[in-house]
Coordinates of C-alpha atoms in Angstrom, one line a residue:
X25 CA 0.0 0.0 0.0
X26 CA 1.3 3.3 -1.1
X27 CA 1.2 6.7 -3.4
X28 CA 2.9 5.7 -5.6
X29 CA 3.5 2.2 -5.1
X30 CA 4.2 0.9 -9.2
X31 CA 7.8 1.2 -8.7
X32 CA 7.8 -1.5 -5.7
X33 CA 10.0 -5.0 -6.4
X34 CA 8.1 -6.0 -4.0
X35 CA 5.3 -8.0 -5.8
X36 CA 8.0 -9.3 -8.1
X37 CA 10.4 -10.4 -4.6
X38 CA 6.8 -12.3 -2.8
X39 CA 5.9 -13.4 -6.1
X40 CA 9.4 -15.5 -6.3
X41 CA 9.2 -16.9 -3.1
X42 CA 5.3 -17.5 -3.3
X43 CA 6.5 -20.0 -6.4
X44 CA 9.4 -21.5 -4.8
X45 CA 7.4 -22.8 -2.2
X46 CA 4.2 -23.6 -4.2
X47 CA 1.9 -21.5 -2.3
X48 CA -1.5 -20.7 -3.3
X49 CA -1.6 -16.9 -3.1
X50 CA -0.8 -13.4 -4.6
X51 CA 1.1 -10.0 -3.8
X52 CA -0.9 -7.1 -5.2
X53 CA 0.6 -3.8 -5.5
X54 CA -2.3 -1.6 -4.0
X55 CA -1.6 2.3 -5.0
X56 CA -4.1 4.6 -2.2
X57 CA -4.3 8.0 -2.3
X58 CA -3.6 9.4 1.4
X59 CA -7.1 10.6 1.4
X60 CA -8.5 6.6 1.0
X61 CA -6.1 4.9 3.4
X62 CA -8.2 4.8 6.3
X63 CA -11.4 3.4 3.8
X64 CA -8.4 1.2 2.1
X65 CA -6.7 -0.1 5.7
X66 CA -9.6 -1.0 7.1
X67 CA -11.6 -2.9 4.3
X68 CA -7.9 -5.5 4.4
X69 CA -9.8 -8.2 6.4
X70 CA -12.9 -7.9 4.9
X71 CA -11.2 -8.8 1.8
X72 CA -9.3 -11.8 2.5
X73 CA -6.2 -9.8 3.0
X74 CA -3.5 -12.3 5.6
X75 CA -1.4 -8.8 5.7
X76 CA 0.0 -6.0 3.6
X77 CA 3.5 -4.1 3.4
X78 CA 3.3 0.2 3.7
X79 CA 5.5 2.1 2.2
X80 CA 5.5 6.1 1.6
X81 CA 3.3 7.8 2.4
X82 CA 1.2 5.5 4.5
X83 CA 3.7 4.6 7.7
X84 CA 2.6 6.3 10.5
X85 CA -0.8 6.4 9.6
X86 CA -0.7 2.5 9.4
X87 CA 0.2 2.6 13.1
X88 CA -2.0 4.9 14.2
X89 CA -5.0 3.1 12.8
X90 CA -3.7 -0.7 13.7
X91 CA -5.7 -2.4 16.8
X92 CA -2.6 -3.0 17.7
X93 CA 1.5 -2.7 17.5
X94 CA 4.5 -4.5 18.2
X95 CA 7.0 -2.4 20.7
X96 CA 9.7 -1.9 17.8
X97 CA 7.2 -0.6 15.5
X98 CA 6.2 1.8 18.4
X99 CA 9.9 3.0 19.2
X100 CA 10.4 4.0 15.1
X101 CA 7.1 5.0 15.4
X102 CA 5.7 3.9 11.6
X103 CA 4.8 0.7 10.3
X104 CA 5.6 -1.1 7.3
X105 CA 4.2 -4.5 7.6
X106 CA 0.5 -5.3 8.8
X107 CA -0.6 -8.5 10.0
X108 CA -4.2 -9.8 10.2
X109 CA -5.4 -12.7 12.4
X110 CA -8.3 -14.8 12.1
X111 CA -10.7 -12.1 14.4
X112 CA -9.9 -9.6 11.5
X113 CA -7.5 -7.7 13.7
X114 CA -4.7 -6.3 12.4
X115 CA -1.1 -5.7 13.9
X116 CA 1.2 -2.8 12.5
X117 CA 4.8 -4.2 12.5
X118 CA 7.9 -2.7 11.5
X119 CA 10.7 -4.9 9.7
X120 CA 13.4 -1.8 8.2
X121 CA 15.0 -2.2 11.4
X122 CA 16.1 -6.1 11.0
X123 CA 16.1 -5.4 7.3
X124 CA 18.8 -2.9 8.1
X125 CA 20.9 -5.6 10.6
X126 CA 20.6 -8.7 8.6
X127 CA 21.6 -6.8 5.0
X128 CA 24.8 -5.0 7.2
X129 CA 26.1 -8.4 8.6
X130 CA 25.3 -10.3 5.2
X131 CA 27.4 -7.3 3.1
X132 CA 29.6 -7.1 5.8
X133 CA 30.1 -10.3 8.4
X134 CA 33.5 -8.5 9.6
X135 CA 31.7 -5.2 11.0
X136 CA 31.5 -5.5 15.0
X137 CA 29.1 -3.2 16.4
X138 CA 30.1 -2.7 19.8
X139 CA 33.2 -1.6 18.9
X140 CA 33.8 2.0 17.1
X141 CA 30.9 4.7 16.8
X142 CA 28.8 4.8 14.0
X143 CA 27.7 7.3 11.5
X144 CA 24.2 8.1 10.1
X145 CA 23.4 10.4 7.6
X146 CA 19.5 11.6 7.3
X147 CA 16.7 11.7 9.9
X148 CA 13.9 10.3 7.9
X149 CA 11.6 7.2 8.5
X150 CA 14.1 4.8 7.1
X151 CA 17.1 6.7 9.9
X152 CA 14.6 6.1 12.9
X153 CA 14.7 2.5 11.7
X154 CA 18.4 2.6 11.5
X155 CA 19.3 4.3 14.7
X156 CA 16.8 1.5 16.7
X157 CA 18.3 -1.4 14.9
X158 CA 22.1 -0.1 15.7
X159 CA 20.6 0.8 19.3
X160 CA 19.8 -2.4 19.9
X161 CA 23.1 -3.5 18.3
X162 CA 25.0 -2.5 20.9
X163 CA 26.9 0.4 19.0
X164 CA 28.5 2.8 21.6
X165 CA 27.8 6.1 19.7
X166 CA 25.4 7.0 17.0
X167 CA 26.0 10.5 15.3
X168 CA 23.0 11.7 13.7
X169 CA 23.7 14.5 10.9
X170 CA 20.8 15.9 9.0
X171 CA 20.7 19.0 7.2
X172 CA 17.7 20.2 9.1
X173 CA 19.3 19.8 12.9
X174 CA 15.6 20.0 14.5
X175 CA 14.4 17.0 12.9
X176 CA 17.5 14.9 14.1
X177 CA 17.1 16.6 17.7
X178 CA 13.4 15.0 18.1
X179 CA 14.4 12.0 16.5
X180 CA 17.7 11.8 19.7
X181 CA 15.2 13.2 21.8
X182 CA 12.9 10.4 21.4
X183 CA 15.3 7.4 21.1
X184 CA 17.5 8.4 23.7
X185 CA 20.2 6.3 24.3
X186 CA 23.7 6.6 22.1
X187 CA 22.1 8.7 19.3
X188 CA 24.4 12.3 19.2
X189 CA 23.3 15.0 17.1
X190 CA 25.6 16.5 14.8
X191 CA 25.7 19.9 12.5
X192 CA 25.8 19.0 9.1
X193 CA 28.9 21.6 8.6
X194 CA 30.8 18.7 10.9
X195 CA 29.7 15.9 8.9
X196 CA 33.4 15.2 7.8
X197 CA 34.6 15.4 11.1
X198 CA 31.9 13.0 12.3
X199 CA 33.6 10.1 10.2
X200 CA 36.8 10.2 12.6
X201 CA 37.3 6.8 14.0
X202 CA 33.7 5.5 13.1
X203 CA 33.4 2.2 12.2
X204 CA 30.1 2.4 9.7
X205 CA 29.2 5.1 7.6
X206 CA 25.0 4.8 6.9
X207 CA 23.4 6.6 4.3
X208 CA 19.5 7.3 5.1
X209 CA 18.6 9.7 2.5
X210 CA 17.6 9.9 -1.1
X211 CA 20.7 11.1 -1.9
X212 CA 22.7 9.4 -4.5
X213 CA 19.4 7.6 -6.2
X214 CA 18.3 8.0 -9.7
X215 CA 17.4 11.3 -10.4
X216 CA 18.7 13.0 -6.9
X217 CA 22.1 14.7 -6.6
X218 CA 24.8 12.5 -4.9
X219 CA 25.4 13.1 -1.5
X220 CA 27.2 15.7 -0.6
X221 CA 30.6 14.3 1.6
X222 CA 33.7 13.8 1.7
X223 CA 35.4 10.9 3.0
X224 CA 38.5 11.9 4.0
X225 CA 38.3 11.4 7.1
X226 CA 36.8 8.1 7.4
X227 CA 38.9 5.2 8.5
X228 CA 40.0 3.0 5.2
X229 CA 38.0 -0.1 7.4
X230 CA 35.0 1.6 8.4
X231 CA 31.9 0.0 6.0
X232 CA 29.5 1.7 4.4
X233 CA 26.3 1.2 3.9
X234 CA 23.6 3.1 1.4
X235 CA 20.3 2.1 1.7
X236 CA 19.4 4.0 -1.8
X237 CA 19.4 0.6 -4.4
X238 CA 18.5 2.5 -7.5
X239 CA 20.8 2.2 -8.5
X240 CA 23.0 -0.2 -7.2
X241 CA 26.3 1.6 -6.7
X242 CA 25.5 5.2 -6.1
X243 CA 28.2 7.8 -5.9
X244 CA 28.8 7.3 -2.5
X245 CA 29.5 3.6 -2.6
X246 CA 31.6 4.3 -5.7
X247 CA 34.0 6.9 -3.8
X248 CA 34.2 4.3 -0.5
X249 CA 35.3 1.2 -3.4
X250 CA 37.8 3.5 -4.8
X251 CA 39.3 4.3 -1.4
X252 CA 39.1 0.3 -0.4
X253 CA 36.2 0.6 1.9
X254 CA 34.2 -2.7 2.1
X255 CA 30.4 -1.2 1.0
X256 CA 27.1 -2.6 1.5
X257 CA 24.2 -1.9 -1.4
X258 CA 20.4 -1.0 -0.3
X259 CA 19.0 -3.9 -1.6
X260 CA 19.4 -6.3 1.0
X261 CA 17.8 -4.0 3.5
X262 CA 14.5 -4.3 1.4
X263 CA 14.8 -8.2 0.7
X264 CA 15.5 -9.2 4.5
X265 CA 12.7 -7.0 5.8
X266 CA 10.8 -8.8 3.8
X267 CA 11.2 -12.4 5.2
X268 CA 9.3 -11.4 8.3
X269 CA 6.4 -10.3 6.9
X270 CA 6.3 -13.5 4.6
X271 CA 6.7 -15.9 8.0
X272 CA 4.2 -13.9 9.2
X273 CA 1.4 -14.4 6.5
X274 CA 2.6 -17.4 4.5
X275 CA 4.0 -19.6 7.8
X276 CA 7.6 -20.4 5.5
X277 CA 10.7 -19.2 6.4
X278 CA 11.9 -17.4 3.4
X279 CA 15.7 -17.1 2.3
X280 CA 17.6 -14.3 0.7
X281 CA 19.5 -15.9 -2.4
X282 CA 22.0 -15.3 -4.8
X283 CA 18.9 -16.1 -7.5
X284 CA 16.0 -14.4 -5.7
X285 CA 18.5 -10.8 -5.6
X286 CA 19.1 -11.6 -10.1
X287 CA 15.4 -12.3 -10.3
X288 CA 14.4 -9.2 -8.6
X289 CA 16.9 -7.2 -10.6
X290 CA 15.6 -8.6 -13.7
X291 CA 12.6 -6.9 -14.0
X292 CA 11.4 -5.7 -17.0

């Protein structure tokens, strides 16, 4: 469910694993307006509906309309899977967070997180996300830098715990002894201007992550290769936030394969 939602791989990624294990069922792209989510939300059981991803703009809403919520969905405060049991109830649920964790140690099995501070750029949905999965981590110190300082100060505000705000004039300085640089902006995808930092300063270990996967190697992944950083891509945040909402509806255990991440790329 979202405005617009006809760019999703999402329907082609549940459609893959739908097949490979022979399950009787489909995953509809649903485009609503934000003006017919509410009607749209709550018609889902009386349709047949086991669940349903949210993407933009939807998020919060989802949460504040579910009859219920999951305490991680609560802490990033939007949800992006919904869950419907057999009373018609439905459960808003947020998976960007192990998304996030599982794609980071996949791309990057080396990175320790207890170890050196971390680095997040943007203080959007997809950050609060972020900061709660690197929270829970165990990483000692989170700098937030967004260009609008306010927004990162509610998000620390609200998270508490090792989440330091940052001025975006310091960003470079920020990457001083971090171990994991995160992109959390639109930055660097198709039709957007690529981030704007330098990496100077950033330790030739430190990995970094963009969560932008259109494309594939932005800018910013491109200037960390070249100085030998190991990089992580954004499209393994979206496939592995998407095996809990297939356990959830489905009851299968999806995996994250070499041939699902081709098949998803092969669109047409």
């Amino acid at each position: 469910m979202g405005w617009p939602v006809g760019h999703s791989l999402s329907p082609r990624l549940h459609g893959y694993w739908l097949a490979e294990h022979g399950i009787d069922g489909a995953y509809v792209p649903l485009p609503v307006p934000p003006d017919q989510f509410e009607r749209a939300f709550r018609a889902l059981p009386a349709l047949g509906f086991r669940g349903a991803n949210v993407t933009l703009p939807h998020k919060e809403k989802a949460l504040a309309l579910a009859d219920s919520a999951t305490p991680e969905a609560r802490r990033i405060g939007a949800a992006n899977t919904l869950v419907i049991d057999g009373q018609g109830r439905i459960e808003a649920r947020n998976a960007d967070a192990f998304g996030f964790i599982e794609s980071l140690r996949e791309g990057a099995p080396a990175w320790r997180a207890k170890e050196r501070p971390a680095v997040v750029i943007g203080a959007g949905g997809a950050s609060r996300a972020i900061l709660v999965a690197l929270a829970d981590a165990g990483v000692p110190e989170i700098r937030l830098i967004n260009r609008t300082a306010a927004r990162a100060e509610t998000i620390a505000a609200d998270l508490g715990g090792p989440v330091k705000v940052m001025g975006w004039a310091d960003r470079g300085r920020a990457l001083a002894e971090a171990g994991l640089l995160v992109n959390a902006t639109t930055q660097g995808m198709a039709g957007h201007p690529p981030l704007d930092l330098a990496l100077d300063r950033l330790p030739p270990d430190a990995v970094v992550h963009d969560i932008v996967y259109v494309p594939l190697e932005t800018p910013l992944l491109a200037a960390a290769r070249r100085r030998g950083n190991p990089v992580v891509e954004g499209l393994g945040m979206l496939l592995h936030q998407a095996r809990l909402g297939f356990a959830a509806w489905f009851g299968v255990e999806p995996k994250v394969t070499a041939a699902l991440r081709a098949y998803v790329l092969a669109q047409p």
